[in-house]
Amino acid sequence: MSIYSLYGCKNAEQLYKKVKSGNEEVKGLIDFIEYLKRDREREAPLISSNIKLKDYLKENSNRTDGTYVLLLDAQNVLIKDFKAKSENKKKEIIEEALNNNAKSMIIVNWDKEEGQLKTTAQEISEISALKKNAKIFEIGILDNVTVGKEEYVSYLERGILNEEASVYSYLSLDKTEKEEGFVKEYNDSYIGNFKEIEKSSDFFKHYTEKEIKGLSMTKDFDKIKESLKVELSEKEKEIFSIMYIDRKNRIIKKENIFEGTLDKSIIYMRELGKKLINEKIEFSGIVAIHNHPAGSKTPSSADIELTEKIKEGLKIFEIDVKDHLIVSRKGVSSFLELKLLENKYSPEPAKLFNIDKIKRKNKEKELER
């Protein structure tokens, strides 16, 4: 059932009107939209090093023997900790990783009966085969550890997984996050329930574009950020969008341009340039937007490099990049606010008038004296 038929509507515009009117029939949807607008957080373990892994395993040592898998997102935050039970463990593990949007994993072999732990040729062969298959689906293996009564054996520490660890580094997060050992992350079946409904993404896109049209980037920024979270904060892939801005800093329209992967925005400068120079509407600049499905709202080095590339590329057409927004469930960050971009917004006439008025009054006072 689509979200439109669920609420007795034929299309996105009909449902949007019901939501805006506060119709009791769509109260559940209205509540969910308000929920998406919030910065949504809960504590989840950050397994950013072998030390953090050992601490986590000590705290969760009440396990039966067997193979456990820790699934991590792109920020090394724990998504799921489960015991592999099927005979075809390789298939089960990769299926779970894909279904949970994991970027990497840690394999933990629990063996409390074993006295002295040994790394066998068969074990190395099995983890190598799993690593090879996982890599096809862009999933890394950070470590393979065996935990015994008093021993702890790590493939990473023994140099067996060094090649993989260099790609999916334990040390990829900033100092403050690593020291804390926890990050703010969110995962809830409430969101999953709406994701199962057909056309829900289509409606949230329509809702966001209707809400932000005509809003001012300088006066209505908080409302714009909330609206963008409705569409983009729970996307499972990175979406690159642009908003066209007029001379009064108002949003003319928003468009989704490119779709990336779980942790990468795929931008084709040739296509972006062609689209902008052939755009029929008049605009003074653009605001770039993309989401971080993993939840971080901090721009990555790749995000910063991309922004510079877009800014430099569009200079030749005299198109300003007014801002670049990173949208996540934790909030929205602005390159302009982070001082990663120069302010290119038009001065607001009302503010200039007020400044001139103050100057005139001060001058009049001086003359009176």
C-alpha positions as MATLAB code, in Angstrom:
seq = 'MSIYSLYGCKNAEQLYKKVKSGNEEVKGLIDFIEYLKRDREREAPLISSNIKLKDYLKENSNRTDGTYVLLLDAQNVLIKDFKAKSENKKKEIIEEALNNNAKSMIIVNWDKEEGQLKTTAQEISEISALKKNAKIFEIGILDNVTVGKEEYVSYLERGILNEEASVYSYLSLDKTEKEEGFVKEYNDSYIGNFKEIEKSSDFFKHYTEKEIKGLSMTKDFDKIKESLKVELSEKEKEIFSIMYIDRKNRIIKKENIFEGTLDKSIIYMRELGKKLINEKIEFSGIVAIHNHPAGSKTPSSADIELTEKIKEGLKIFEIDVKDHLIVSRKGVSSFLELKLLENKYSPEPAKLFNIDKIKRKNKEKELER';
ca = [
       0.000    0.000    0.000;
       1.331    3.434   -0.910;
       1.390    6.342    1.535;
      -1.238    8.083   -0.624;
      -3.797    5.270   -0.577;
      -3.093    4.735    3.132;
      -4.336    8.268    3.841;
      -7.070    8.339    1.199;
      -5.259   10.579   -1.301;
      -4.526   10.344   -5.015;
      -1.175   12.104   -5.052;
       1.482   13.985   -3.068;
      -0.234   17.386   -3.365;
      -3.515   16.101   -1.898;
      -1.665   14.529    1.028;
       0.410   17.681    1.534;
      -2.777   19.764    1.809;
      -4.182   17.366    4.403;
      -0.980   17.616    6.445;
      -0.903   21.427    6.260;
      -4.558   21.689    7.292;
      -3.898   19.509   10.346;
      -6.496   16.952    9.234;
      -7.113   14.398   12.018;
      -6.922   11.563    9.458;
      -3.195   12.202    8.974;
      -2.258   12.888   12.607;
       0.185    9.944   12.659;
       1.983   11.320    9.610;
       2.061   14.850   11.040;
       3.602   13.499   14.262;
       6.194   11.585   12.264;
       7.154   14.669   10.237;
       7.651   16.639   13.463;
       9.722   13.732   14.754;
      11.971   13.840   11.659;
      12.538   17.578   12.148;
      14.151   17.006   15.536;
      17.815   16.173   16.163;
      17.444   12.505   17.064;
      20.003   10.925   19.363;
      20.793    7.991   21.586;
      24.074    6.654   22.951;
      25.758    3.883   20.981;
      29.257    2.429   21.421;
      31.977    3.911   19.268;
      34.462    1.137   18.482;
      37.263    3.285   17.106;
      40.280    1.226   18.186;
      41.352   -2.196   19.454;
      41.294   -0.757   22.982;
      37.648    0.273   22.582;
      36.872   -3.185   21.190;
      38.435   -4.928   24.201;
      36.511   -2.654   26.588;
      33.246   -3.407   24.779;
      33.849   -7.182   24.852;
      34.670   -7.078   28.583;
      31.408   -5.251   29.271;
      29.494   -7.824   27.181;
      31.328  -11.006   28.186;
      28.259  -12.993   29.235;
      28.040  -14.960   25.969;
      27.870  -18.569   24.909;
      30.665  -19.881   22.696;
      30.351  -19.207   18.981;
      30.965  -16.642   16.244;
      29.652  -13.118   16.839;
      29.619  -10.232   14.385;
      29.782   -6.531   15.279;
      28.376   -4.430   12.434;
      29.640   -0.829   12.257;
      28.610    2.220   10.263;
      30.925    4.591    8.389;
      31.781    6.355   11.687;
      32.697    3.061   13.451;
      29.521    3.227   15.531;
      28.024   -0.145   16.480;
      24.844   -0.864   14.538;
      24.259   -4.483   15.523;
      25.914   -7.251   17.555;
      24.638  -10.725   16.623;
      25.605  -14.396   16.816;
      26.005  -16.192   13.460;
      23.866  -19.319   13.665;
      23.401  -20.736   10.162;
      25.676  -23.338    8.597;
      26.559  -20.927    5.790;
      27.931  -18.211    8.070;
      29.549  -16.256    5.257;
      26.190  -15.783    3.520;
      24.411  -14.922    6.776;
      27.033  -12.353    7.798;
      27.074  -10.526    4.448;
      23.247  -10.500    4.283;
      23.044   -8.951    7.771;
      25.703   -6.363    6.873;
      23.857   -5.337    3.706;
      20.432   -5.198    5.364;
      21.797   -3.038    8.204;
      23.771   -0.678    5.919;
      27.034   -1.625    7.633;
      30.272   -0.185    6.302;
      32.548   -2.566    8.191;
      32.484   -5.445   10.672;
      34.476   -7.156   13.398;
      34.342  -10.946   13.767;
      34.532  -12.213   17.357;
      35.075  -15.923   18.026;
      34.148  -16.696   21.621;
      35.817  -19.828   23.042;
      35.826  -19.992   26.837;
      36.832  -23.670   26.946;
      40.025  -23.179   24.953;
      43.199  -22.917   27.021;
      45.896  -21.530   24.760;
      44.481  -19.885   21.649;
      46.072  -20.694   18.294;
      45.626  -19.165   14.859;
      45.261  -22.009   12.361;
      45.760  -21.988    8.607;
      42.080  -22.949    8.185;
      40.898  -19.956   10.248;
      43.077  -17.593    8.205;
      41.700  -19.108    5.002;
      38.084  -18.684    6.212;
      38.488  -15.046    7.250;
      40.345  -14.291    3.992;
      37.451  -15.760    1.999;
      34.917  -13.710    4.008;
      37.037  -10.574    3.546;
      37.203  -11.142   -0.209;
      33.411  -11.603   -0.525;
      32.597   -8.672    1.771;
      34.900   -6.374   -0.179;
      32.857   -6.972   -3.339;
      29.935   -5.282   -1.532;
      32.160   -2.459   -0.166;
      32.135   -3.896    3.372;
      35.438   -4.016    5.256;
      36.631   -6.316    8.037;
      38.362   -4.313   10.772;
      39.464   -7.284   12.852;
      38.970  -10.963   13.573;
      39.482  -11.756   17.244;
      39.274  -14.889   19.349;
      38.427  -14.510   23.035;
      39.274  -17.339   25.433;
      39.300  -17.777   29.195;
      42.325  -15.597   29.750;
      43.592  -14.903   26.233;
      42.733  -12.528   23.434;
      44.043  -13.009   19.884;
      43.651  -10.224   17.297;
      44.407  -10.651   13.589;
      44.933   -6.893   13.384;
      47.561   -6.964   16.136;
      49.296   -9.907   14.467;
      49.431   -8.097   11.127;
      47.114  -10.481    9.278;
      44.514   -7.786    8.473;
      46.802   -4.769    8.182;
      45.997   -4.244    4.511;
      42.249   -4.025    5.215;
      42.733   -1.901    8.322;
      44.621    0.690    6.279;
      41.464    1.171    4.174;
      38.865    0.972    6.959;
      40.991    2.603    9.638;
      40.202    2.419   13.331;
      41.799    5.845   13.584;
      39.514    7.673   11.152;
      37.583    9.644   13.778;
      38.601   12.854   15.471;
      40.277   12.930   18.886;
      37.297   14.035   20.970;
      35.021   11.264   19.662;
      37.683    8.600   20.260;
      38.329    9.769   23.821;
      34.641    9.775   24.732;
      34.099    6.220   23.480;
      30.474    6.971   22.668;
      28.790    8.951   19.931;
      25.274   10.152   19.508;
      23.428    7.946   17.074;
      19.858    6.899   16.483;
      18.054    3.814   15.256;
      14.377    3.058   15.795;
      11.706    0.729   14.446;
       9.426    3.796   14.234;
      11.445    4.968   11.226;
      11.583    1.457    9.767;
       7.805    1.220    9.772;
       7.465    4.295    7.543;
      10.288    3.145    5.250;
       8.225    0.048    4.459;
       5.367    2.151    3.087;
       5.533    2.679   -0.685;
       6.014    6.226   -2.005;
       6.889    7.612    1.445;
      10.248    8.962    0.154;
       8.404   10.521   -2.775;
       6.028   12.324   -0.416;
       8.743   13.571    1.977;
      10.607   15.027   -1.017;
       7.421   16.792   -2.168;
       6.759   18.056    1.370;
      10.281   19.491    1.736;
      10.268   21.226   -1.645;
       6.871   22.826   -0.950;
       7.922   23.962    2.533;
      11.196   25.643    1.575;
      10.158   27.377   -1.652;
      10.278   31.157   -1.176;
      11.985   30.973    2.228;
      14.979   33.208    2.911;
      18.341   31.550    3.583;
      19.199   34.428    5.913;
      15.877   34.886    7.727;
      14.296   31.408    7.709;
      17.367   29.203    8.067;
      16.082   27.156   11.030;
      12.858   26.265    9.218;
      14.827   25.330    6.082;
      17.077   22.990    8.089;
      14.081   21.275    9.692;
      12.387   20.777    6.323;
      15.519   19.304    4.746;
      15.737   16.774    7.591;
      12.236   15.522    6.760;
      13.392   14.381    3.315;
      17.076   13.593    3.749;
      17.929   12.665    7.343;
      16.867    9.011    7.056;
      17.961    8.312    3.466;
      20.115    5.193    3.171;
      22.216    6.664    0.348;
      23.898   10.033   -0.061;
      21.805   12.398   -2.181;
      23.390   15.519   -3.685;
      20.920   18.386   -4.166;
      21.051   22.050   -5.063;
      18.831   24.991   -4.181;
      18.629   27.940   -6.557;
      18.794   31.273   -4.706;
      17.514   34.640   -5.941;
      18.990   38.117   -5.332;
      17.038   38.467   -2.085;
      18.469   35.186   -0.701;
      15.167   33.349   -1.226;
      14.912   29.768   -2.426;
      13.499   29.550   -5.938;
      13.510   25.752   -6.094;
      15.357   22.642   -4.908;
      16.422   19.692   -7.048;
      18.027   16.328   -6.285;
      20.831   15.961   -8.834;
      22.909   12.871   -8.022;
      22.527    9.712   -5.933;
      25.616    8.201   -4.330;
      26.315    5.287   -2.016;
      26.124    4.730    1.742;
      29.053    7.062    2.444;
      29.914    8.777   -0.850;
      28.391   11.539   -2.926;
      28.877   10.907   -6.621;
      29.169   14.253   -8.397;
      29.744   14.676  -12.126;
      31.017   18.215  -12.633;
      30.367   18.026  -16.376;
      26.659   17.269  -15.765;
      26.334   19.818  -12.950;
      27.905   22.583  -15.064;
      25.743   21.751  -18.068;
      22.593   21.762  -15.928;
      23.340   25.134  -14.354;
      24.296   26.999  -17.532;
      21.142   25.753  -19.258;
      18.786   26.512  -16.348;
      15.899   28.687  -17.562;
      15.136   30.446  -14.283;
      17.148   33.469  -13.122;
      19.196   32.861   -9.986;
      22.084   34.590   -8.218;
      23.732   31.446   -6.833;
      23.226   27.970   -5.451;
      23.308   26.168   -2.122;
      24.751   22.646   -2.311;
      23.214   19.988   -0.050;
      24.005   16.375    0.696;
      23.117   13.983    3.485;
      25.204   11.699    5.704;
      23.285    8.424    6.207;
      25.710    7.335    8.961;
      24.530   10.237   11.131;
      27.595   12.491   11.318;
      26.967   16.140   10.484;
      30.670   16.990   10.340;
      31.997   17.716    6.824;
      34.637   15.208    5.743;
      37.860   16.183    3.969;
      36.256   14.838    0.772;
      33.236   17.137    1.344;
      35.530   20.144    1.742;
      37.522   19.259   -1.385;
      34.307   18.760   -3.373;
      32.958   22.156   -2.283;
      36.179   23.875   -3.379;
      35.991   22.079   -6.723;
      32.373   23.167   -7.312;
      33.126   26.738   -6.194;
      36.152   27.055   -8.495;
      34.361   25.382  -11.402;
      31.352   27.700  -11.251;
      33.427   30.878  -10.985;
      33.810   30.981  -14.773;
      30.000   31.221  -15.102;
      29.803   33.841  -12.287;
      27.654   31.468  -10.212;
      28.254   31.782   -6.464;
      28.161   28.802   -4.101;
      26.326   30.479   -1.218;
      26.590   27.540    1.190;
      26.963   23.772    1.453;
      24.690   22.011    3.945;
      25.309   18.567    5.475;
      22.025   16.963    6.562;
      21.908   14.144    9.126;
      19.562   12.845   11.787;
      21.743   14.628   14.353;
      21.254   18.022   12.721;
      22.369   20.188    9.811;
      25.786   21.826    9.495;
      26.593   24.808    7.279;
      29.919   25.448    5.559;
      29.204   29.161    5.903;
      28.677   28.900    9.678;
      31.806   26.731    9.962;
      33.717   29.446    8.057;
      34.574   27.025    5.261;
      32.955   29.377    2.731;
      32.957   33.165    2.306;
      29.596   34.869    2.811;
      28.136   35.516   -0.653;
      24.570   36.354    0.397;
      23.147   39.690   -0.736;
      22.965   42.339    2.023;
      19.386   42.672    3.238;
      17.873   46.098    2.401;
      16.044   46.310    5.734;
      19.291   45.903    7.657;
      21.103   48.473    5.494;
      18.244   50.939    6.000;
      18.380   50.499    9.765;
      22.134   51.069    9.794;
      21.752   54.248    7.715;
      18.961   55.428   10.005;
      21.160   54.972   13.074;
      24.001   56.867   11.367;
      21.667   59.753   10.482;
      20.349   59.967   14.037;
      23.869   60.010   15.459;
      24.844   62.771   13.003;
      21.789   64.833   13.957;
      22.734   64.507   17.627;
      26.267   65.671   16.892;
      24.946   68.734   15.013;
      22.605   69.595   17.882;
      25.581   69.596   20.238;
];
